[in-house]
PDB file of C-alpha atoms and ligand atoms in Angstrom:
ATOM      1  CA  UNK M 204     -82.278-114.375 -51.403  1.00  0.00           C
ATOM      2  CA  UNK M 205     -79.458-113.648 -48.944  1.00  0.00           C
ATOM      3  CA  UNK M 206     -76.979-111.694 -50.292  1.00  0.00           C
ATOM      4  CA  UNK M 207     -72.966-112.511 -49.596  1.00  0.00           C
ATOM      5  CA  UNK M 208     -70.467-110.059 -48.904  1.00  0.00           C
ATOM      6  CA  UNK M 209     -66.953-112.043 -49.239  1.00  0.00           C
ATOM      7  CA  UNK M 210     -64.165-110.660 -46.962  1.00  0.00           C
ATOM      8  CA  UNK M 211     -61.012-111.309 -48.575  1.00  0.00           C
ATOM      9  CA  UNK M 212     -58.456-110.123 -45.329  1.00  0.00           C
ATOM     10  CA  UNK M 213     -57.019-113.555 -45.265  1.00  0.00           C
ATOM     11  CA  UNK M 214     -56.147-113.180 -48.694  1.00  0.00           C
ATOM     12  CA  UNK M 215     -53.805-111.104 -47.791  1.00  0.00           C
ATOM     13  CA  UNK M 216     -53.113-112.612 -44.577  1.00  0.00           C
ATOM     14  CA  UNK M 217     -51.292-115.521 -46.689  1.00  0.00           C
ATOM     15  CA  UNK M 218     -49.665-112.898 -48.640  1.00  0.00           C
ATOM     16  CA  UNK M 219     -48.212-110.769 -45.479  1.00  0.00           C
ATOM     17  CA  UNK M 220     -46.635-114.556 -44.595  1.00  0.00           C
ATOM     18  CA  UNK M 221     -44.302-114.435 -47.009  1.00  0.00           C
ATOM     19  CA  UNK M 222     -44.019-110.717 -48.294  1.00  0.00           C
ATOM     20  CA  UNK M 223     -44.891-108.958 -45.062  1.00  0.00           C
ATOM     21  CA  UNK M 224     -41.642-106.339 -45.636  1.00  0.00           C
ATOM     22  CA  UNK M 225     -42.939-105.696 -49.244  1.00  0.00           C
ATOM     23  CA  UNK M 226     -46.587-106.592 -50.345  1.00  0.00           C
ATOM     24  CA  UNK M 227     -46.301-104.587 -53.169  1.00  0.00           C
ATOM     25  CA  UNK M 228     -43.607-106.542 -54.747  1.00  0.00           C
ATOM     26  CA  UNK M 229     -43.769-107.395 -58.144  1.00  0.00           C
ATOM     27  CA  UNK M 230     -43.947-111.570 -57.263  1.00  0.00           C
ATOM     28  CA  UNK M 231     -45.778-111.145 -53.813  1.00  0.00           C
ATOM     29  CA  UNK M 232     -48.945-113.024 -54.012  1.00  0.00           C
ATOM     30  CA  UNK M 233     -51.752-113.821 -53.129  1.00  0.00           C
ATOM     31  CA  UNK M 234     -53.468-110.858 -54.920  1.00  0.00           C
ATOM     32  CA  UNK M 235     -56.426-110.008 -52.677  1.00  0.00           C
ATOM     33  CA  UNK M 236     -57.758-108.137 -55.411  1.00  0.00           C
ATOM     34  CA  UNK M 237     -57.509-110.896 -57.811  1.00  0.00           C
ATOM     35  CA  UNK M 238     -59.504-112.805 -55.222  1.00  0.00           C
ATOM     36  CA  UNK M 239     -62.102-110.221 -54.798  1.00  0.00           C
ATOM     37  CA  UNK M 240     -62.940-110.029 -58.255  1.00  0.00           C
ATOM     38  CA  UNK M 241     -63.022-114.084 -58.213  1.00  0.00           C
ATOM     39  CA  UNK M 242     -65.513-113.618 -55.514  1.00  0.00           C
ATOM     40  CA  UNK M 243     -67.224-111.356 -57.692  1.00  0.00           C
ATOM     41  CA  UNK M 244     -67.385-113.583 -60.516  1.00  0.00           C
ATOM     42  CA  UNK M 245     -69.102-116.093 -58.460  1.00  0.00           C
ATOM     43  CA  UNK M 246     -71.856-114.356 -57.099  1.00  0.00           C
ATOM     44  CA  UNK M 247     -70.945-112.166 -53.945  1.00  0.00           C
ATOM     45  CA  UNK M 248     -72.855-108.972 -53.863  1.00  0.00           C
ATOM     46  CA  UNK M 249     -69.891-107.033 -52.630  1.00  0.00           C
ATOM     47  CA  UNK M 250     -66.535-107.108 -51.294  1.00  0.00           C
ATOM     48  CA  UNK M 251     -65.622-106.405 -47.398  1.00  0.00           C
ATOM     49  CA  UNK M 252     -62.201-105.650 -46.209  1.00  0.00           C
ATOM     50  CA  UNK M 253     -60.386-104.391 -42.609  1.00  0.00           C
ATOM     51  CA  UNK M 254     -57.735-102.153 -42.414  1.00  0.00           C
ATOM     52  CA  UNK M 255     -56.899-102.724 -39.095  1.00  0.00           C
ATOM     53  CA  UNK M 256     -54.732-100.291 -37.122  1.00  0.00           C
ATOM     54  CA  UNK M 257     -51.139-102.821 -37.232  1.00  0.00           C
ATOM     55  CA  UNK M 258     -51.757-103.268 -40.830  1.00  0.00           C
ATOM     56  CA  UNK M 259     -51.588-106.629 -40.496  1.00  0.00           C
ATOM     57  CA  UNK M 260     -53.712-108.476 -43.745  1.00  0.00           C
ATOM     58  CA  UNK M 261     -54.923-105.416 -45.915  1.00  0.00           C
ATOM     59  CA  UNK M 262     -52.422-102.820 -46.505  1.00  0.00           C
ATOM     60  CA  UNK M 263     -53.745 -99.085 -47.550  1.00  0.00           C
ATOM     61  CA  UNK M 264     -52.580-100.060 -51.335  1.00  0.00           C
ATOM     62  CA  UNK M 265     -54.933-103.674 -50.814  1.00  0.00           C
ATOM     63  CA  UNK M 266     -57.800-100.467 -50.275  1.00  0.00           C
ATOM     64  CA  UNK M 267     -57.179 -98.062 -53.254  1.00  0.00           C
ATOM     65  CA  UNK M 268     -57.079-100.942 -55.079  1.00  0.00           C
ATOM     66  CA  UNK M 269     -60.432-102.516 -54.655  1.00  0.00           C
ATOM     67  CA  UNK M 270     -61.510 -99.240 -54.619  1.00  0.00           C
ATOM     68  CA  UNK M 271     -60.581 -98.859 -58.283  1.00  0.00           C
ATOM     69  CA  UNK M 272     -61.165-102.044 -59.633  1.00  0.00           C
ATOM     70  CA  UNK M 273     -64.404-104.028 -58.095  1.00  0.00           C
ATOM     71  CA  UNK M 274     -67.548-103.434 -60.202  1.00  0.00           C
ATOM     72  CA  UNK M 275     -70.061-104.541 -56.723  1.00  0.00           C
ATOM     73  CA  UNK M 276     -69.541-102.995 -53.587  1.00  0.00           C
ATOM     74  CA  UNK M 277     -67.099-102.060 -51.192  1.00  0.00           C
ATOM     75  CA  UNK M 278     -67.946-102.302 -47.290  1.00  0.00           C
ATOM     76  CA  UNK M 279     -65.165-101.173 -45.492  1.00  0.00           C
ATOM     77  CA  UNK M 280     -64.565-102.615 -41.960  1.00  0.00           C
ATOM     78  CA  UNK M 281     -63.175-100.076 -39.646  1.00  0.00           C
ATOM     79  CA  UNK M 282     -62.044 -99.676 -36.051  1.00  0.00           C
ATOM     80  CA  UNK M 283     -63.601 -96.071 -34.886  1.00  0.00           C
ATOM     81  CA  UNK M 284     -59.480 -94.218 -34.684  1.00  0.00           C
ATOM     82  CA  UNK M 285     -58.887 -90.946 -36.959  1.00  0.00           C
ATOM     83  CA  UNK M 286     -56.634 -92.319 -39.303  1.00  0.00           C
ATOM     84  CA  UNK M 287     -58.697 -95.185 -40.180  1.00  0.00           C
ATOM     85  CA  UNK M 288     -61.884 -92.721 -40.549  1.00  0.00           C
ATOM     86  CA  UNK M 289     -59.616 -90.367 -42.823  1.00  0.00           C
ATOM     87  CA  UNK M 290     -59.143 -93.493 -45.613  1.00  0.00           C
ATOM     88  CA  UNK M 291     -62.618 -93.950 -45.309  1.00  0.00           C
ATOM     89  CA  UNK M 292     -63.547 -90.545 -45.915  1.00  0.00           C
ATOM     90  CA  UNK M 293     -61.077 -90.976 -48.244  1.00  0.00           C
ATOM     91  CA  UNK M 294     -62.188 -93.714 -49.984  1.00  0.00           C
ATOM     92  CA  UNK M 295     -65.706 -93.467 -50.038  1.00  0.00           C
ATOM     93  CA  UNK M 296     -67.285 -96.828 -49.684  1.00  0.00           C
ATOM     94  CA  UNK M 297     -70.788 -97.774 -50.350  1.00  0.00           C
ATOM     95  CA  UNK M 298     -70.739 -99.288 -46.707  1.00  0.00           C
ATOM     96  CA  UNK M 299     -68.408 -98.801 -44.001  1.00  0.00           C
ATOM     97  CA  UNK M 300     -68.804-101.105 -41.152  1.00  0.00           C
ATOM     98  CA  UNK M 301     -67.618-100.189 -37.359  1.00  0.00           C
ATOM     99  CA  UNK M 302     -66.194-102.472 -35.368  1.00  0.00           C
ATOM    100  CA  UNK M 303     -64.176-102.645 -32.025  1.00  0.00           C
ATOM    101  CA  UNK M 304     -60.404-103.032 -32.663  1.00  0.00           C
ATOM    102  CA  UNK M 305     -58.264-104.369 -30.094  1.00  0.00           C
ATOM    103  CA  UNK M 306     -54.399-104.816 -31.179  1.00  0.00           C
ATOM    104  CA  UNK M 307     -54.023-107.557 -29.714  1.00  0.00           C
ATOM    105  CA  UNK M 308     -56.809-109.840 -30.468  1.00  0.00           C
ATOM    106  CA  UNK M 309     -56.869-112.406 -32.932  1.00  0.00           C
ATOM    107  CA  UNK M 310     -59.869-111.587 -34.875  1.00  0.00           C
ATOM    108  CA  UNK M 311     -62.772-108.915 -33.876  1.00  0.00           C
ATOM    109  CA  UNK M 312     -63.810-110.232 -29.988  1.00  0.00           C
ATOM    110  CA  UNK M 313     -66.950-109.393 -29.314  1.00  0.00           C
ATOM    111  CA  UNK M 314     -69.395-105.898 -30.936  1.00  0.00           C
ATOM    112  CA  UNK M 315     -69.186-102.976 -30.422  1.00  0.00           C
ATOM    113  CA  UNK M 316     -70.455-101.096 -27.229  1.00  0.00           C
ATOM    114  CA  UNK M 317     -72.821 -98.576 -29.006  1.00  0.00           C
ATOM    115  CA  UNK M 318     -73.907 -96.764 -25.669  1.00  0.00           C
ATOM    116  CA  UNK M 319     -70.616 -96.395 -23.869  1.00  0.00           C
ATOM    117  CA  UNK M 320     -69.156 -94.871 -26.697  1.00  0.00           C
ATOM    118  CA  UNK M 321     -72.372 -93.343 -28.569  1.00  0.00           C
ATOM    119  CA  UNK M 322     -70.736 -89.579 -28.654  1.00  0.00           C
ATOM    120  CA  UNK M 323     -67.848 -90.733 -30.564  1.00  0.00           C
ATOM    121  CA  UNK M 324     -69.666 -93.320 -33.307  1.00  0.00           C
ATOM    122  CA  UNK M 325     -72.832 -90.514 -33.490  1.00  0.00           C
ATOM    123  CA  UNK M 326     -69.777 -87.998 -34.931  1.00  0.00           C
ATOM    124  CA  UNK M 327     -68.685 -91.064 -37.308  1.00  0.00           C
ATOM    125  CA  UNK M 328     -71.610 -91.945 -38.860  1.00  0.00           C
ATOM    126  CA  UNK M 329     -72.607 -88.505 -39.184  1.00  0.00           C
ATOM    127  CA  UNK M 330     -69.379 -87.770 -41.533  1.00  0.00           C
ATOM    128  CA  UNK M 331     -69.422 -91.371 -43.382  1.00  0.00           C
ATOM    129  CA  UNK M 332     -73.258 -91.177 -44.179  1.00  0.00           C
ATOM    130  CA  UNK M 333     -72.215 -87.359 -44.956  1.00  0.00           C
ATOM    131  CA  UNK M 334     -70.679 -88.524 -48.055  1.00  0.00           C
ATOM    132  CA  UNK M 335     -73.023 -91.257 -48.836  1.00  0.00           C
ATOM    133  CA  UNK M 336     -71.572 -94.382 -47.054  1.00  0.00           C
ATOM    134  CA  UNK M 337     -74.118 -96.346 -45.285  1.00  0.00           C
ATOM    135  CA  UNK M 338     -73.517 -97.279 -41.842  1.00  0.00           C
ATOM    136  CA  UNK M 339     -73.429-100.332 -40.308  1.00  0.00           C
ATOM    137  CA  UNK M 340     -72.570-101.082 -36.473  1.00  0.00           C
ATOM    138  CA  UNK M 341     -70.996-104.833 -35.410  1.00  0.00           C
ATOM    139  CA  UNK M 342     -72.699-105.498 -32.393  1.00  0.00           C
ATOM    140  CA  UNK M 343     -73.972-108.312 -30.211  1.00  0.00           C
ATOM    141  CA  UNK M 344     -77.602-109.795 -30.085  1.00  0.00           C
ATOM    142  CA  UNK M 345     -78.018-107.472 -27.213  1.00  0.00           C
ATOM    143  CA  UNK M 346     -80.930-105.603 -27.000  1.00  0.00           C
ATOM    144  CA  UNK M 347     -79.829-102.774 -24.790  1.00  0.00           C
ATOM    145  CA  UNK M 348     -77.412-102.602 -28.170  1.00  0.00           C
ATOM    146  CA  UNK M 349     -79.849-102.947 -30.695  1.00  0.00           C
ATOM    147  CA  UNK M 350     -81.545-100.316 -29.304  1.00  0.00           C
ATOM    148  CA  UNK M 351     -78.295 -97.874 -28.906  1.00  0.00           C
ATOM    149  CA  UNK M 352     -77.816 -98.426 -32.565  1.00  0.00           C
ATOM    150  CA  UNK M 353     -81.267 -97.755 -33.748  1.00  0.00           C
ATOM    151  CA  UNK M 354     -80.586 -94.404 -31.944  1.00  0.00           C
ATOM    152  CA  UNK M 355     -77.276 -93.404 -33.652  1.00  0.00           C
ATOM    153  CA  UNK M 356     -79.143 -93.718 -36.903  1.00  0.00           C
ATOM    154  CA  UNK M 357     -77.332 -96.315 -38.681  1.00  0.00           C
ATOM    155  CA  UNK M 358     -78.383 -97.785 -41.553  1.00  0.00           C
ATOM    156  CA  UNK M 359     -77.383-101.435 -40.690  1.00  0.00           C
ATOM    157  CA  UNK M 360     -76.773-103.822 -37.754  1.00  0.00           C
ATOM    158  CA  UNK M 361     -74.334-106.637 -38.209  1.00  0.00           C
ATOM    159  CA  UNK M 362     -75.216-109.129 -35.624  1.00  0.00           C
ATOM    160  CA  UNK M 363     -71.872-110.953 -34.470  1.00  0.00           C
ATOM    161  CA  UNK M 364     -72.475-114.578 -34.738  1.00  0.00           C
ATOM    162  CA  UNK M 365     -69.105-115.296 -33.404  1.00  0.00           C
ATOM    163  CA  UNK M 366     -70.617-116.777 -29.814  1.00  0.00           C
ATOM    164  CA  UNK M 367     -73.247-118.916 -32.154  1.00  0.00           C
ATOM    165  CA  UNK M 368     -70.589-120.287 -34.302  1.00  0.00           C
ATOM    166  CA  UNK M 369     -68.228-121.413 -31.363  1.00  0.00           C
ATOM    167  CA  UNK M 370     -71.296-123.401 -29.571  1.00  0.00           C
ATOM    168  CA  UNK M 371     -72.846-126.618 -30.373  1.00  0.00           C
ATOM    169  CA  UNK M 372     -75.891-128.604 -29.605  1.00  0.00           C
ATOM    170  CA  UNK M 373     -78.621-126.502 -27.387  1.00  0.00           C
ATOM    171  CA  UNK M 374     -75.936-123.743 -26.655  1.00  0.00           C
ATOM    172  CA  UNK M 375     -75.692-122.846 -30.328  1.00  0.00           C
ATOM    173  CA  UNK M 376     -79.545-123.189 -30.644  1.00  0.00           C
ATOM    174  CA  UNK M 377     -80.083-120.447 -27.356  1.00  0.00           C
ATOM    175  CA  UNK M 378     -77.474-118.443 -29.407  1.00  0.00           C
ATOM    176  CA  UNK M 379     -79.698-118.442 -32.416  1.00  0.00           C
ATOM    177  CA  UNK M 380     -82.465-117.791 -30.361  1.00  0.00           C
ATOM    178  CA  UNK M 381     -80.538-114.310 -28.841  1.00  0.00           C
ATOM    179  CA  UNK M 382     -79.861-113.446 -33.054  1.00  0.00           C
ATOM    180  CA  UNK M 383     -83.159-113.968 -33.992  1.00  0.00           C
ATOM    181  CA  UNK M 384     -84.860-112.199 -31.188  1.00  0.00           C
ATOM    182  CA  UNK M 385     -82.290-109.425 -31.738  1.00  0.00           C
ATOM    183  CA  UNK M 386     -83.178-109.103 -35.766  1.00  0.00           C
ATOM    184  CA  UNK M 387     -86.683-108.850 -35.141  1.00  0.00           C
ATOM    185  CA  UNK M 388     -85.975-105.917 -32.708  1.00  0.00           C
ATOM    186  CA  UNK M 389     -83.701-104.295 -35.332  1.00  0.00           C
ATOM    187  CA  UNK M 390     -86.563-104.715 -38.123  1.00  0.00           C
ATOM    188  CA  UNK M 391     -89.337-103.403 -35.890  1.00  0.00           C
ATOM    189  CA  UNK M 392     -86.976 -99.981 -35.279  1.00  0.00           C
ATOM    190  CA  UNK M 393     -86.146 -99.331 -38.509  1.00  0.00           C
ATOM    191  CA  UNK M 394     -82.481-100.829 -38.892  1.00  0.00           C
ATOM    192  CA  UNK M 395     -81.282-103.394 -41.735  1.00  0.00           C
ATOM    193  CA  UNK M 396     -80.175-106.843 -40.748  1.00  0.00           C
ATOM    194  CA  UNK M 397     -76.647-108.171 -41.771  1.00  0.00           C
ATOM    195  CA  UNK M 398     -74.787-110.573 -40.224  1.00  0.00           C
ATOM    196  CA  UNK M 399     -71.080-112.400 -40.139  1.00  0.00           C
ATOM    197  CA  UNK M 400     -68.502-113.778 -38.254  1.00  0.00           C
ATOM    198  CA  UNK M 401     -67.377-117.631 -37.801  1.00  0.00           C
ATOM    199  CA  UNK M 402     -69.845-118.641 -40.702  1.00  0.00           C
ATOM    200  CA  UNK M 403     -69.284-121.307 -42.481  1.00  0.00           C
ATOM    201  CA  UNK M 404     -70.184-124.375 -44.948  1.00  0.00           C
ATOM    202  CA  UNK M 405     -72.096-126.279 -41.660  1.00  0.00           C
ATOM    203  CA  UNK M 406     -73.453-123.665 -39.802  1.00  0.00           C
ATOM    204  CA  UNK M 407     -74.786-121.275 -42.518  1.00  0.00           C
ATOM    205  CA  UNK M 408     -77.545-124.102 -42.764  1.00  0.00           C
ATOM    206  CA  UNK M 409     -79.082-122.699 -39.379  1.00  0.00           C
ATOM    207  CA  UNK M 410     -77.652-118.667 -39.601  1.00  0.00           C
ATOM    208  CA  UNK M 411     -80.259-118.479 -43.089  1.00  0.00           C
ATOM    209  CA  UNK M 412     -83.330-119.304 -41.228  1.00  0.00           C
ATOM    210  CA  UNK M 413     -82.718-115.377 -39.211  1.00  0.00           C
ATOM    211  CA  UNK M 414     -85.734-113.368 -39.991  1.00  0.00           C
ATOM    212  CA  UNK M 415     -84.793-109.992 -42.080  1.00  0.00           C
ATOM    213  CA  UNK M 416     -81.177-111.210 -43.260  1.00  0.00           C
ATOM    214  CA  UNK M 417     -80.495-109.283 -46.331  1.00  0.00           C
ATOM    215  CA  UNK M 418     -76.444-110.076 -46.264  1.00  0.00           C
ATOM    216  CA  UNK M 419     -73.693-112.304 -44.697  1.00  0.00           C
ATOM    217  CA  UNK M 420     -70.125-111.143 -44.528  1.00  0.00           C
ATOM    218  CA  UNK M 421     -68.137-114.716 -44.666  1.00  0.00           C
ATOM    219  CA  UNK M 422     -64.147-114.715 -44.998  1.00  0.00           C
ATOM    220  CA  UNK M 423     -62.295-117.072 -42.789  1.00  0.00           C
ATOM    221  CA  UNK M 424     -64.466-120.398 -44.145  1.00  0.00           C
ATOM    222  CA  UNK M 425     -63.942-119.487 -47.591  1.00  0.00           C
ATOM    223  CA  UNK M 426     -60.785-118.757 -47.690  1.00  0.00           C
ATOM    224  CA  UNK M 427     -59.807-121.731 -45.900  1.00  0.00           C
ATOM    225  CA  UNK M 428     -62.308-124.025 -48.655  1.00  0.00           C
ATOM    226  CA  UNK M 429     -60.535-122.278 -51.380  1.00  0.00           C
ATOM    227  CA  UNK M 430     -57.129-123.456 -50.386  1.00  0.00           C
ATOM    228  CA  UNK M 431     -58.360-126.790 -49.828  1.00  0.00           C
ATOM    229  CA  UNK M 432     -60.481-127.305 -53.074  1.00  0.00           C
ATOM    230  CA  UNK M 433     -57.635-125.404 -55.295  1.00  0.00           C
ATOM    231  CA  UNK M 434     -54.402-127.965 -54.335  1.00  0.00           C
ATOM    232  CA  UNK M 435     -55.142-130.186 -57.045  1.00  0.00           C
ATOM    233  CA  UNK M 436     -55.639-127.533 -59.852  1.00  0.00           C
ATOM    234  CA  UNK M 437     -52.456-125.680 -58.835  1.00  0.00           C
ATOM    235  CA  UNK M 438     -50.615-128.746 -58.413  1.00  0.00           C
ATOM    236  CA  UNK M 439     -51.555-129.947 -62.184  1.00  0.00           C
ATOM    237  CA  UNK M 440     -50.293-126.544 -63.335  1.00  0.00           C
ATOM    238  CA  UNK M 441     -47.318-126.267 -61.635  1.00  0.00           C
ATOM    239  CA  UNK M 442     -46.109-130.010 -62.759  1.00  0.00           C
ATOM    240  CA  UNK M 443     -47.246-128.497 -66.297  1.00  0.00           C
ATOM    241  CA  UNK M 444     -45.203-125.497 -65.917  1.00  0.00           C
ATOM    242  CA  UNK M 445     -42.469-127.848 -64.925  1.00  0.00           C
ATOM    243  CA  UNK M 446     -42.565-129.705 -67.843  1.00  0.00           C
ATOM    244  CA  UNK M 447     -43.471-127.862 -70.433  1.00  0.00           C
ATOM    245  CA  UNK M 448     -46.932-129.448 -71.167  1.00  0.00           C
TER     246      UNK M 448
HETATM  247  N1  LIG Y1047     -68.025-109.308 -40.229  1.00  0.00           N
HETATM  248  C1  LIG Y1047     -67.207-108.625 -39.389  1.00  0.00           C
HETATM  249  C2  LIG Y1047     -67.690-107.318 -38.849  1.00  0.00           C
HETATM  250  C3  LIG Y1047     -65.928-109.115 -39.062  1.00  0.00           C
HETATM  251  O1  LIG Y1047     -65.131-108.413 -38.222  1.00  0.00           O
HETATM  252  C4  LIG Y1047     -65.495-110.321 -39.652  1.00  0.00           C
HETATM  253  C5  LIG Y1047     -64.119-110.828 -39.360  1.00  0.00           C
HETATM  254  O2  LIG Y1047     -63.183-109.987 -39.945  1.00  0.00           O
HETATM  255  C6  LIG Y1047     -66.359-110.980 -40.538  1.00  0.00           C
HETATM  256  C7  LIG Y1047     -67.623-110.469 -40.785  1.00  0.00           C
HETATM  257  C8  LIG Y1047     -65.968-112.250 -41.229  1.00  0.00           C
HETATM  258  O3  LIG Y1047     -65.715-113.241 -40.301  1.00  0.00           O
HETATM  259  P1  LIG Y1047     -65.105-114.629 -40.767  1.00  0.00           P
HETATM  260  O4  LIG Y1047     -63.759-114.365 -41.354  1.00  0.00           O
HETATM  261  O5  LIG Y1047     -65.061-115.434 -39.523  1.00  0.00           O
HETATM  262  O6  LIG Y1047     -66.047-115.189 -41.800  1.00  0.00           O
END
């Protein structure tokens, strides 16, 4: 079975809409907390959250406070920048993941470039797995990568499926074909397989057939489903509240 790790930043996301000078107000909401352990309730093996540099879904607090209060696992998505590895180290997490950052990028662009900056990650995941995080590395279905993260020692790859999920039709099935190749390549050096990015409802139907998946971080889809699906519910209970039923 293929584990789920549900990323809950665009919980918070919605949240920083409205309450971006104070998330920690007493009516701001969404609670991405409250949605984690929803997601937890429901069957996801663990929890995954960025802290990004500009702060700008999860806030520090969003952190301590999963930290605290999930009962699965916490995989903590991080750019490779001292203060970001200082709340790691900080707040121990079963996993950590590395990824690129870029501030001005919509969502994580492309994996991480495990050879041209090897001496810096090799220091990272020496301190994270130092207090018993396991590593994983975000990269592309490269193999020149695959191979550069076998050597750093991590734990994990997380193949980015980000260029399979934006094709269609024999482009999307040539980017399967690059994933698959590269999780066999992984397996046969001794790293883990995870994988994430752009999944969703549709295209999770061709991302399960991957040989060695043990885990899929999905956010963005399920979010998005979960405002959809939940109108009419919170609609009935608002009217309710309204009136007194
Ligand atoms: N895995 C990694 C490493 C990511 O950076 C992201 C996006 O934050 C995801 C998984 C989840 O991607 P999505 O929100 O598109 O499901």
């Amino acid at each position: 079975m293929i584990a789920l790790g549900v990323n809950i930043d665009h919980i918070a996301t919605l949240r920083q809409a409205r309450y971006r000078e104070n998330p920690a107000a007493f009516n701001a909401e969404p609670d991405p907390v409250a949605a984690a352990l929803a997601a937890e309730r429901a069957g996801a093996i663990g929890i995954t959250a960025h802290l990004r540099a500009d702060r700008r879904h999860i806030q520090d607090a969003d952190i301590h406070r999963l930290r605290a209060e999930i009962t699965t696992k916490l995989n903590f998505e991080m750019g490779n920048t001292p203060d970001i590895v200082a709340v790691a180290l900080a707040v121990r997490p079963e996993d950590a993941c590395l990824v690129p950052e870029h501030r001005a990028e919509v969502t994580t662009e492309g994996g991480l470039d495990c050879l041209a900056h090897a001496a810096a990650l090799r220091e990272t995941i020496a301190a994270l797995q130092g207090i018993g995080t396991r590593v994983s590395l975000f990269i592309d279905p490269d193999p020149a990568q695959v191979e550069a993260a076998a050597a750093l020692r991590a734990e994990f790859i997380e193949l980015h499926t980000g260029a399979f999920a934006n094709a269609q039709g024999s482009a999307q099935q040539a980017e399967l074909a690059r994933l698959a190749a590269a999780a066999a390549q992984a397996h046969t050096l001794g790293l883990r397989v995870n994988a994430g990015h752009g999944i969703n409802y549709r295209n999770v139907a061709l991302i399960r057939t991957l040989p060695h998946l043990e885990e899929l971080n999905i956010g963005h889809s399920i979010v998005a489903r979960a405002t959809v699906v939940g109108m009419e519910q919170a609609t009935r209970e608002m009217l309710a509240a309204m009136n007194g039923a």
